PDB file of N, CA and C in Angstrom:
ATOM      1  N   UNK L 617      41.467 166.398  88.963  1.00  0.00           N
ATOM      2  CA  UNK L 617      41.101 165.761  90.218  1.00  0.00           C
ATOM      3  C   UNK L 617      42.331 165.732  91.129  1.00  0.00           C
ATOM      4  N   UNK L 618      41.984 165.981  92.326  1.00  0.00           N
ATOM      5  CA  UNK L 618      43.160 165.631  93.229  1.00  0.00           C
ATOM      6  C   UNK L 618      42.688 164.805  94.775  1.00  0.00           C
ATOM      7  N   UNK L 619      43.549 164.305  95.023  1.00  0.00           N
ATOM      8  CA  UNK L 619      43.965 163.055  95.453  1.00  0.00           C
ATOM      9  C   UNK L 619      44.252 163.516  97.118  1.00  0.00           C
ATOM     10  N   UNK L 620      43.526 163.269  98.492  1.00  0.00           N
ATOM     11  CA  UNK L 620      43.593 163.536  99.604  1.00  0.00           C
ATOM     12  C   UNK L 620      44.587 162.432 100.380  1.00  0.00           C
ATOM     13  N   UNK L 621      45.440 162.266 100.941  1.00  0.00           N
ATOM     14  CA  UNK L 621      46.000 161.044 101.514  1.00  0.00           C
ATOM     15  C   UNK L 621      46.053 161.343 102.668  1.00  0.00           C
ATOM     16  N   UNK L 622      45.857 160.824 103.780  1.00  0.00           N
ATOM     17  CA  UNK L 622      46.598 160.764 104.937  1.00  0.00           C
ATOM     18  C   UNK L 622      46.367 159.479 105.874  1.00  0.00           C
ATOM     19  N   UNK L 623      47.246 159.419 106.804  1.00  0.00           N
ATOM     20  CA  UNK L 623      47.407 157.609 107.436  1.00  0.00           C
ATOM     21  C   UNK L 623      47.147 158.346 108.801  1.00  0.00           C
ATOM     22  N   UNK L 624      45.727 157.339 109.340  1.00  0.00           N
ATOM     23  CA  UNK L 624      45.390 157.945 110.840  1.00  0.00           C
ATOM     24  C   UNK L 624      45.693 156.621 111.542  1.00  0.00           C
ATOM     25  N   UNK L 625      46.111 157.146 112.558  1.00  0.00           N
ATOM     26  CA  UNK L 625      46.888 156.314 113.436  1.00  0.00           C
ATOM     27  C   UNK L 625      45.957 156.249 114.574  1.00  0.00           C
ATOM     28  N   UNK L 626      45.291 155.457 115.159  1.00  0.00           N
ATOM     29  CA  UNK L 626      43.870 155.458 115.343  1.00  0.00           C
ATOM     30  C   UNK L 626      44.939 154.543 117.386  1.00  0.00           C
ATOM     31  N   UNK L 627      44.267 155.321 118.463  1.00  0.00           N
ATOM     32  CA  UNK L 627      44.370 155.086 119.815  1.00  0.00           C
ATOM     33  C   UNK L 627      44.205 153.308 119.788  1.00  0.00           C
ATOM     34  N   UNK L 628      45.043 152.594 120.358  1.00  0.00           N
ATOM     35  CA  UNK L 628      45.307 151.398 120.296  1.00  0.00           C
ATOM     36  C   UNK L 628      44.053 151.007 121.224  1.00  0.00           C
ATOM     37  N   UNK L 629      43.016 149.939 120.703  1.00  0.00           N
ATOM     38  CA  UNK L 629      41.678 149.297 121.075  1.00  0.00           C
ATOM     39  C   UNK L 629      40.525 150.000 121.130  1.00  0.00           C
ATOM     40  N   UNK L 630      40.629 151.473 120.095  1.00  0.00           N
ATOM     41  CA  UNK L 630      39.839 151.839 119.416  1.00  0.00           C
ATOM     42  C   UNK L 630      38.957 151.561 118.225  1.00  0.00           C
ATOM     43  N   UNK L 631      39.933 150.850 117.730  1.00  0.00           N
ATOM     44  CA  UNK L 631      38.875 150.994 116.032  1.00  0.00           C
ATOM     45  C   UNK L 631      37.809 150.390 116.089  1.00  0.00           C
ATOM     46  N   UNK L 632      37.148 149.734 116.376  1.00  0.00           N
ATOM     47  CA  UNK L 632      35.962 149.452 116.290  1.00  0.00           C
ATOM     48  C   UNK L 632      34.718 150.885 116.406  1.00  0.00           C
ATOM     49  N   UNK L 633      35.374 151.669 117.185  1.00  0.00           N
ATOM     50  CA  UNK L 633      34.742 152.279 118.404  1.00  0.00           C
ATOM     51  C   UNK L 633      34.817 153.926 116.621  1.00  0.00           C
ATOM     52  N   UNK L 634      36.129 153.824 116.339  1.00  0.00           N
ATOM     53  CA  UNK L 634      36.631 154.870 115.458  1.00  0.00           C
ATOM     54  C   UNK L 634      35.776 154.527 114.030  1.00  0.00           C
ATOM     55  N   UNK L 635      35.425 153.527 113.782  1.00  0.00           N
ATOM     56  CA  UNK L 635      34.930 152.311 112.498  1.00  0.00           C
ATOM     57  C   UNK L 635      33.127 153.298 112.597  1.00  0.00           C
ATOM     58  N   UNK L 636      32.871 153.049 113.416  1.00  0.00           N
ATOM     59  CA  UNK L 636      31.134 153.767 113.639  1.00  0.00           C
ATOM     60  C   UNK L 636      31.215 155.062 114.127  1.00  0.00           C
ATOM     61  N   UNK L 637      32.348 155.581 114.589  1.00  0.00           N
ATOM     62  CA  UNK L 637      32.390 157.130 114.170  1.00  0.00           C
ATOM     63  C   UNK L 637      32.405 157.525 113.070  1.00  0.00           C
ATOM     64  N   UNK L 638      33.426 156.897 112.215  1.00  0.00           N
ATOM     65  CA  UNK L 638      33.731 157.242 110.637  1.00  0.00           C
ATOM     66  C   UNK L 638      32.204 156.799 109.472  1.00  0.00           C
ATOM     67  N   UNK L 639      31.277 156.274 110.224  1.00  0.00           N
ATOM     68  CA  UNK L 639      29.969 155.729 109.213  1.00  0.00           C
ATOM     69  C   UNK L 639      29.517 157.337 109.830  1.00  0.00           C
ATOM     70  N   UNK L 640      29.298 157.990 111.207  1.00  0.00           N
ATOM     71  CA  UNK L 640      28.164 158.728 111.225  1.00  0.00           C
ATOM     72  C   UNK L 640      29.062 160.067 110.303  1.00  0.00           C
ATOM     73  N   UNK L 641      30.204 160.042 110.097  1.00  0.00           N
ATOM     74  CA  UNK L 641      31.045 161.606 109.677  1.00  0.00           C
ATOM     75  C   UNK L 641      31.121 161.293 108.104  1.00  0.00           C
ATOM     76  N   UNK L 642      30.708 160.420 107.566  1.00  0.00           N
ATOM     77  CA  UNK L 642      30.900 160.000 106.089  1.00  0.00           C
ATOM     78  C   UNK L 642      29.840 160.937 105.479  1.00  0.00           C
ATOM     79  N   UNK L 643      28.877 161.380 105.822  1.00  0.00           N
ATOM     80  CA  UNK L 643      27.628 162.011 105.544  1.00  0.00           C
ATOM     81  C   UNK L 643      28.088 163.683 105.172  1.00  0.00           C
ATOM     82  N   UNK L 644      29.075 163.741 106.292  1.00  0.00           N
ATOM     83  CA  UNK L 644      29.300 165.242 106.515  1.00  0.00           C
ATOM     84  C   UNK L 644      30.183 165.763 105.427  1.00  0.00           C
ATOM     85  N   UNK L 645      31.390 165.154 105.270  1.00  0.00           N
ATOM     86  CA  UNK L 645      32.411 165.070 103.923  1.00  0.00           C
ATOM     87  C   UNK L 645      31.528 164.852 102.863  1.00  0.00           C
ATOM     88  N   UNK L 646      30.815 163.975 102.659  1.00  0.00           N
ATOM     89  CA  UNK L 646      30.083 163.799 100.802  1.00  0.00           C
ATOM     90  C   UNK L 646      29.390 165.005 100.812  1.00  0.00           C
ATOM     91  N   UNK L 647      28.624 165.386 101.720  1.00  0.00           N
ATOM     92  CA  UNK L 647      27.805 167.232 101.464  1.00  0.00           C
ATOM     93  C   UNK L 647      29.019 167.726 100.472  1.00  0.00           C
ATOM     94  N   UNK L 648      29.974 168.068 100.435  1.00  0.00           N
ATOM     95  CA  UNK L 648      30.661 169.096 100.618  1.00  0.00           C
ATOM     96  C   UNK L 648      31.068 169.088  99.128  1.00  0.00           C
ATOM     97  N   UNK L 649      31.007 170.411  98.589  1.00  0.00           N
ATOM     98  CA  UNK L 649      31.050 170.853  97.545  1.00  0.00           C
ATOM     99  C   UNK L 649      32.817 170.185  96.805  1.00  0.00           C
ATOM    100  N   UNK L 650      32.527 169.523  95.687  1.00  0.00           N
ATOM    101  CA  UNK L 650      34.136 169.172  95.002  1.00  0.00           C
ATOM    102  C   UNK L 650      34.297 168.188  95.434  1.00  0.00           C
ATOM    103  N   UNK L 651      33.597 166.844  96.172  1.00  0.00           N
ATOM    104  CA  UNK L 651      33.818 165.387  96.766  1.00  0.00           C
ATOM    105  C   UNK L 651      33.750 165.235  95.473  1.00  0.00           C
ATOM    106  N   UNK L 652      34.209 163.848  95.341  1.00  0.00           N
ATOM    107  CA  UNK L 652      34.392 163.179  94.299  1.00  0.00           C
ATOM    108  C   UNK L 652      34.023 161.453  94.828  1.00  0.00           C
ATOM    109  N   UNK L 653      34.649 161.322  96.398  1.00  0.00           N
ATOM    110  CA  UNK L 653      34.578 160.186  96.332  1.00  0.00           C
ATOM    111  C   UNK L 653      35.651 159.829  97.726  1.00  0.00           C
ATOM    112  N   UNK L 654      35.197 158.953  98.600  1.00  0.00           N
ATOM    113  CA  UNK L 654      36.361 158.315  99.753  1.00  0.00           C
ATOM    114  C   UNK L 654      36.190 157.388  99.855  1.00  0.00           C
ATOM    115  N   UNK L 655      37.478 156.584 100.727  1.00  0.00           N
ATOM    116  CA  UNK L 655      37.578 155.127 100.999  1.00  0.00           C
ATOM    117  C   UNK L 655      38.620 155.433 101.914  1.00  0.00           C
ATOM    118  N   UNK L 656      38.465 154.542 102.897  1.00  0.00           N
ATOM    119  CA  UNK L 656      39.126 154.238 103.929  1.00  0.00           C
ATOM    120  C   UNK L 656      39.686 152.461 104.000  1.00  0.00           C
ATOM    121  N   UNK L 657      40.590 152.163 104.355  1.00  0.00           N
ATOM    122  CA  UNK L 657      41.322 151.330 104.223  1.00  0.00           C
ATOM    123  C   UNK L 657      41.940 150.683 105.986  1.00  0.00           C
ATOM    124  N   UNK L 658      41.482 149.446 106.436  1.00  0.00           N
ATOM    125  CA  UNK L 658      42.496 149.120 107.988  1.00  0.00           C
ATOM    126  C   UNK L 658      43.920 149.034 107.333  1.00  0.00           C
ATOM    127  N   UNK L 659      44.864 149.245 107.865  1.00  0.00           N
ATOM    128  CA  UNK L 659      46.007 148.091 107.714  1.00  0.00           C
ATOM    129  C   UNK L 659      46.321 146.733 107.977  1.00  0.00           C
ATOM    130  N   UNK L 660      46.663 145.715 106.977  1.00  0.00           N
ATOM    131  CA  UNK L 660      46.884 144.615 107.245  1.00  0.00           C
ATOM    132  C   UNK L 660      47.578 143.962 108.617  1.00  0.00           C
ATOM    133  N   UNK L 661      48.530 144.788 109.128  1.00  0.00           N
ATOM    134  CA  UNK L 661      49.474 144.070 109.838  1.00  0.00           C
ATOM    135  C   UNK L 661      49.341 145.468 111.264  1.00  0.00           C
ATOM    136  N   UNK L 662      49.235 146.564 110.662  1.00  0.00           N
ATOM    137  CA  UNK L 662      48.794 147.617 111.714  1.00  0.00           C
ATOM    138  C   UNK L 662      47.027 147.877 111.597  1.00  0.00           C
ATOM    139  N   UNK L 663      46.709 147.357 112.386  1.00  0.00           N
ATOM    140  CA  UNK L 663      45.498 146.790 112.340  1.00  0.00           C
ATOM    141  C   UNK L 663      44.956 148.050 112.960  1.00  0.00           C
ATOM    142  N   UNK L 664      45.718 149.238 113.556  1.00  0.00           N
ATOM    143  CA  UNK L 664      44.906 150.355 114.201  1.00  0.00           C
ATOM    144  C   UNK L 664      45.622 151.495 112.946  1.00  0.00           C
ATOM    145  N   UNK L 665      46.286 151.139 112.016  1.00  0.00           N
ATOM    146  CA  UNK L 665      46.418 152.278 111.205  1.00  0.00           C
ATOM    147  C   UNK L 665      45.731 152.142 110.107  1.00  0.00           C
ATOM    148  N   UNK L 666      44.793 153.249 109.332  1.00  0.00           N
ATOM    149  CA  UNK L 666      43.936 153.043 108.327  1.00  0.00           C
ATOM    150  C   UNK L 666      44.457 154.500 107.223  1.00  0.00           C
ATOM    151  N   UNK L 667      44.287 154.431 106.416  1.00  0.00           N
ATOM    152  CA  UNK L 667      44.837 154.839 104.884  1.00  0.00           C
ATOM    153  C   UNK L 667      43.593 155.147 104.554  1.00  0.00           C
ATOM    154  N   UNK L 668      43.721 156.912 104.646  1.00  0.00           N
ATOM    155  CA  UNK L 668      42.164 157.991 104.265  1.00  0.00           C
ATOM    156  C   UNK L 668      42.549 158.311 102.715  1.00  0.00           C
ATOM    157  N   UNK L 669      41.432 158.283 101.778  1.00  0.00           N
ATOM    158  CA  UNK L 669      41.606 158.517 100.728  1.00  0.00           C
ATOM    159  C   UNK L 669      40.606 159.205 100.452  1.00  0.00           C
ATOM    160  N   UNK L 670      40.252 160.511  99.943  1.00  0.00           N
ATOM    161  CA  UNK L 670      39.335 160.954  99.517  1.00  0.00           C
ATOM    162  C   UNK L 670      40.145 161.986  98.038  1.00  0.00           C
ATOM    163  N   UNK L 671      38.882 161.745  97.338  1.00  0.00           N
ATOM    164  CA  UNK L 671      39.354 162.446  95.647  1.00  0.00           C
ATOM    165  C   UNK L 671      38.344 163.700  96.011  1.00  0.00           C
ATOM    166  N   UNK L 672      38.996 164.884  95.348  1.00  0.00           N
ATOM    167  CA  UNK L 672      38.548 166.401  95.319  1.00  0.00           C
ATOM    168  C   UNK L 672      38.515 166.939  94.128  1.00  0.00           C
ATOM    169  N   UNK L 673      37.786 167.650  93.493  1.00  0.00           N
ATOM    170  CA  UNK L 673      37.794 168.201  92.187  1.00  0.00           C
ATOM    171  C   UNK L 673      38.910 169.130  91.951  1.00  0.00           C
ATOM    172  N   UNK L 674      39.394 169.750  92.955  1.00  0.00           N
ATOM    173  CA  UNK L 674      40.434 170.827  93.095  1.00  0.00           C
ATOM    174  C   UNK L 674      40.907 171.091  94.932  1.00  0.00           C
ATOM    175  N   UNK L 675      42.072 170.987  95.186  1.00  0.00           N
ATOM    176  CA  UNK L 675      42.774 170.855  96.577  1.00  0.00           C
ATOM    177  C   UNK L 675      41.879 172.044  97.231  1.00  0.00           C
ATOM    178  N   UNK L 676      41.646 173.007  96.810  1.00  0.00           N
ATOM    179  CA  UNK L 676      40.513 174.189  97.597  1.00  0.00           C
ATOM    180  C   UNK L 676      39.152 173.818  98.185  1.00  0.00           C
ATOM    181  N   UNK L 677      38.586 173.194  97.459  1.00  0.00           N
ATOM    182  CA  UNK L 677      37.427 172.064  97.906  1.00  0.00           C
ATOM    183  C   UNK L 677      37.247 171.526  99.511  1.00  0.00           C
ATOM    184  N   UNK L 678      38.697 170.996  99.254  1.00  0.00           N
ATOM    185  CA  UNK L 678      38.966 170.448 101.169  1.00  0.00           C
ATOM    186  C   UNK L 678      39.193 170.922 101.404  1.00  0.00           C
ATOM    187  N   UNK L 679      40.863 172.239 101.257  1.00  0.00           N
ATOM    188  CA  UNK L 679      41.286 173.077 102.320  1.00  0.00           C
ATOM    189  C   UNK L 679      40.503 174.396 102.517  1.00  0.00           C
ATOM    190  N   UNK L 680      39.886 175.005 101.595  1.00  0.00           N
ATOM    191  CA  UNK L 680      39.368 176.166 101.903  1.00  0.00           C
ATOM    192  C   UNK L 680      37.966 175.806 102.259  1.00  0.00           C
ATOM    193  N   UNK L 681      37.608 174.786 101.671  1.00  0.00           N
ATOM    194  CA  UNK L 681      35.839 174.787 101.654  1.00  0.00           C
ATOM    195  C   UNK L 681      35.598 173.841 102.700  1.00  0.00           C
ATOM    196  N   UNK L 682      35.709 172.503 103.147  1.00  0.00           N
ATOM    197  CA  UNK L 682      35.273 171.940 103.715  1.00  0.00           C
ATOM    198  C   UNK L 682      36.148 171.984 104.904  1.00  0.00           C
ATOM    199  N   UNK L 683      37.336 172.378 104.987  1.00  0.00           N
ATOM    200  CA  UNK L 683      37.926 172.590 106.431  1.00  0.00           C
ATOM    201  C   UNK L 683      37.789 173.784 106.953  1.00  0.00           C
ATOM    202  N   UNK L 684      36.671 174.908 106.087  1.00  0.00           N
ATOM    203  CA  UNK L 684      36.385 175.638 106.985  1.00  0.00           C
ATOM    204  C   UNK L 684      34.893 175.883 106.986  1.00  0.00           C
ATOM    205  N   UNK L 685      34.384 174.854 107.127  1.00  0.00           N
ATOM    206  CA  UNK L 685      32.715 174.283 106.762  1.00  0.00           C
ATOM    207  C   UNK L 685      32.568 174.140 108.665  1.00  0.00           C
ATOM    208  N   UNK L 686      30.928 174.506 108.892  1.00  0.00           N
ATOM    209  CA  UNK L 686      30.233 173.432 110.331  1.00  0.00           C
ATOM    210  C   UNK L 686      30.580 172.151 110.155  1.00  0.00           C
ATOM    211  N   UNK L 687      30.409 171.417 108.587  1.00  0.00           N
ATOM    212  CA  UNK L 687      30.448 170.359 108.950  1.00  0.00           C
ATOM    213  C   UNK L 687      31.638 169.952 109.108  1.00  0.00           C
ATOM    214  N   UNK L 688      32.958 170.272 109.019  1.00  0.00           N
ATOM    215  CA  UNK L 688      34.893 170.311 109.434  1.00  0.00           C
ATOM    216  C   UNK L 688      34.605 169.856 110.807  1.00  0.00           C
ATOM    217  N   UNK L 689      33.877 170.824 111.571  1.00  0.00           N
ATOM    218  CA  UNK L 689      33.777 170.665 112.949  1.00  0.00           C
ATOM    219  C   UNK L 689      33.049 169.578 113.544  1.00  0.00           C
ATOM    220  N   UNK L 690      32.126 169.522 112.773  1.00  0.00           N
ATOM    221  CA  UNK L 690      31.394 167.895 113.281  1.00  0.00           C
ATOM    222  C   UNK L 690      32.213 166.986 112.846  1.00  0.00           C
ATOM    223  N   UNK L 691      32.837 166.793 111.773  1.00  0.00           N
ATOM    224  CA  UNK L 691      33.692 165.896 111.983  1.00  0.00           C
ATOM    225  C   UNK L 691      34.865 165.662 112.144  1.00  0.00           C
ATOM    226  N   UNK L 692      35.686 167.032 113.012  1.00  0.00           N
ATOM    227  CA  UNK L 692      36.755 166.332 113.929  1.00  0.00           C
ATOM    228  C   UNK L 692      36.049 166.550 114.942  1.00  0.00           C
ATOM    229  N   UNK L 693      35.230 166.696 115.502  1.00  0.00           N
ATOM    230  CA  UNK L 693      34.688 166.477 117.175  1.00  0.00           C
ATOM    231  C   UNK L 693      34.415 164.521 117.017  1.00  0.00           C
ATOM    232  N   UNK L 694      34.078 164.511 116.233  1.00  0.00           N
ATOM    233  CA  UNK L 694      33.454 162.830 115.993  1.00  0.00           C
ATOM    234  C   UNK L 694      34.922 162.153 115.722  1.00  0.00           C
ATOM    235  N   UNK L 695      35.527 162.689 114.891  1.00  0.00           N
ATOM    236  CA  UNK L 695      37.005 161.774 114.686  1.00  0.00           C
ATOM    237  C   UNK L 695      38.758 162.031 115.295  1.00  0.00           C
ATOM    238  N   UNK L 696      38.781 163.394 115.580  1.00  0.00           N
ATOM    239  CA  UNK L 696      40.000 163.742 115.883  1.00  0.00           C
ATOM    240  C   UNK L 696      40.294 162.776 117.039  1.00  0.00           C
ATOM    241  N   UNK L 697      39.360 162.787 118.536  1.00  0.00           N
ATOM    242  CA  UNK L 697      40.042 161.941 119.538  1.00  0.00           C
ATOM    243  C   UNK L 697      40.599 161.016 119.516  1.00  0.00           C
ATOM    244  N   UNK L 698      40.230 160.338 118.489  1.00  0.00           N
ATOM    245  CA  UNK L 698      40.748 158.848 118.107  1.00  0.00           C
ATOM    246  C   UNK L 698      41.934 158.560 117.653  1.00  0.00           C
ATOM    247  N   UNK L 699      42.967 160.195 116.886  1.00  0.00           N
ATOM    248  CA  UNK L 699      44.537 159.984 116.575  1.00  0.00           C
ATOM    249  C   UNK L 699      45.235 160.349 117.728  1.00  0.00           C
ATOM    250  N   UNK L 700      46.188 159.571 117.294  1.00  0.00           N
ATOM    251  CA  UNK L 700      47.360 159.450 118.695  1.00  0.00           C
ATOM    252  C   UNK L 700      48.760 158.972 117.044  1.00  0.00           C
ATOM    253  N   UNK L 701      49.419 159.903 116.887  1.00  0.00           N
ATOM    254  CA  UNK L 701      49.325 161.200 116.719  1.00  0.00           C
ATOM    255  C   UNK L 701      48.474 161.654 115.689  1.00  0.00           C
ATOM    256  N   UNK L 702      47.976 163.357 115.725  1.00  0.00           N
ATOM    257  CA  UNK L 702      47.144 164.019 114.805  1.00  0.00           C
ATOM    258  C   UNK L 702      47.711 163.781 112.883  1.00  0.00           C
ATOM    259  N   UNK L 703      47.523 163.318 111.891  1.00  0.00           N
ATOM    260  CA  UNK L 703      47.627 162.897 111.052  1.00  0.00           C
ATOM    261  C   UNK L 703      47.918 163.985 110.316  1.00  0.00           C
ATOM    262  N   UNK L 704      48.664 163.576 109.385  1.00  0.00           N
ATOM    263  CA  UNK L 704      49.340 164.808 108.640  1.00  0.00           C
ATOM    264  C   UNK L 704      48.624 164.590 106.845  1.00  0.00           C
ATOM    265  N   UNK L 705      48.240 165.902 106.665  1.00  0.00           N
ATOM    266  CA  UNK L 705      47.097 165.329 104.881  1.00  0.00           C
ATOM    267  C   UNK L 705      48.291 165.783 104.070  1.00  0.00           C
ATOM    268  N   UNK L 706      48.066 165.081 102.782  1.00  0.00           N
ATOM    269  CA  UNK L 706      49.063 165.379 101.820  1.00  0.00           C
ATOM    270  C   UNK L 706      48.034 164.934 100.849  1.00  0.00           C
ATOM    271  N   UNK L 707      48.722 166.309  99.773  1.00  0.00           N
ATOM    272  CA  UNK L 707      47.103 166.002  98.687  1.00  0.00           C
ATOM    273  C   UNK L 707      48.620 165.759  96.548  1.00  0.00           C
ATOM    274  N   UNK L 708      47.613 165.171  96.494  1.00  0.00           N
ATOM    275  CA  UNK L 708      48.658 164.509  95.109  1.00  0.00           C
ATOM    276  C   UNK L 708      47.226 165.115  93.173  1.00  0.00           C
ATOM    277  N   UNK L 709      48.288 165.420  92.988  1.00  0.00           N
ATOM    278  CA  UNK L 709      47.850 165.406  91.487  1.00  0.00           C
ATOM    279  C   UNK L 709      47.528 164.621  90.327  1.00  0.00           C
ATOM    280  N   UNK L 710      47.487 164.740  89.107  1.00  0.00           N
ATOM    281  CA  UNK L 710      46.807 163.677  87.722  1.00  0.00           C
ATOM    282  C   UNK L 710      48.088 162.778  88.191  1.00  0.00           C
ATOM    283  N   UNK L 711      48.145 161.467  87.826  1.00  0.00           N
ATOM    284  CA  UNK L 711      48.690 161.162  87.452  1.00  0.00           C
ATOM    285  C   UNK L 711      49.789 160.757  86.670  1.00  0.00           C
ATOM    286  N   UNK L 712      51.226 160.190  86.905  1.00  0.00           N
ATOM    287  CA  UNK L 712      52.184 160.969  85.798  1.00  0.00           C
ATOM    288  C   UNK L 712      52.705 159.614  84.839  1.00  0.00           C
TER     289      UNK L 712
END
């Protein structure tokens, strides 16, 4: 299994607005072949930064398969506007 991370830094007096984008794009990611599973997280104290977590059966899953899927595109048309800056993914392995 591997491990998707990245911290979106979400346009200041957005999230609410980013919160019900991310319910209609949740649909589009679980399709996708090798999900395992996501959670999204606010920050406590950065209340517009949220902590993306999604588990993949194998890092190809997301980068080859679902970031170059229709549904990739539906959901950065639905979510990209909302980073200020564009979020950087970093994907992690088993456990050590």
């Amino acid at each position: 299994m591997i491990v998707e991370q990245a911290l979106l830094q979400v346009r200041p007096g957005q999230g609410a607005a980013f919160e019900r984008a991310l319910a209609t794009a949740r649909p589009l990611i679980a399709a996708s072949p090798g999900f395992l599973g996501m959670e999204v997280r606010r920050g406590c104290e950065a209340v517009e930064t949220y902590l993306l977590i999604v588990h993949w059966d194998r890092m190809e899953d997301h980068r080859d398969g679902f970031r170059r899927s229709e549904r990739y595109e539906q959901w950065r048309a639905l979510l990209h506007p909302f980073y200020d800056p564009m979020p950087v993914v970093l994907y992690f392995g088993e456990p050590v």
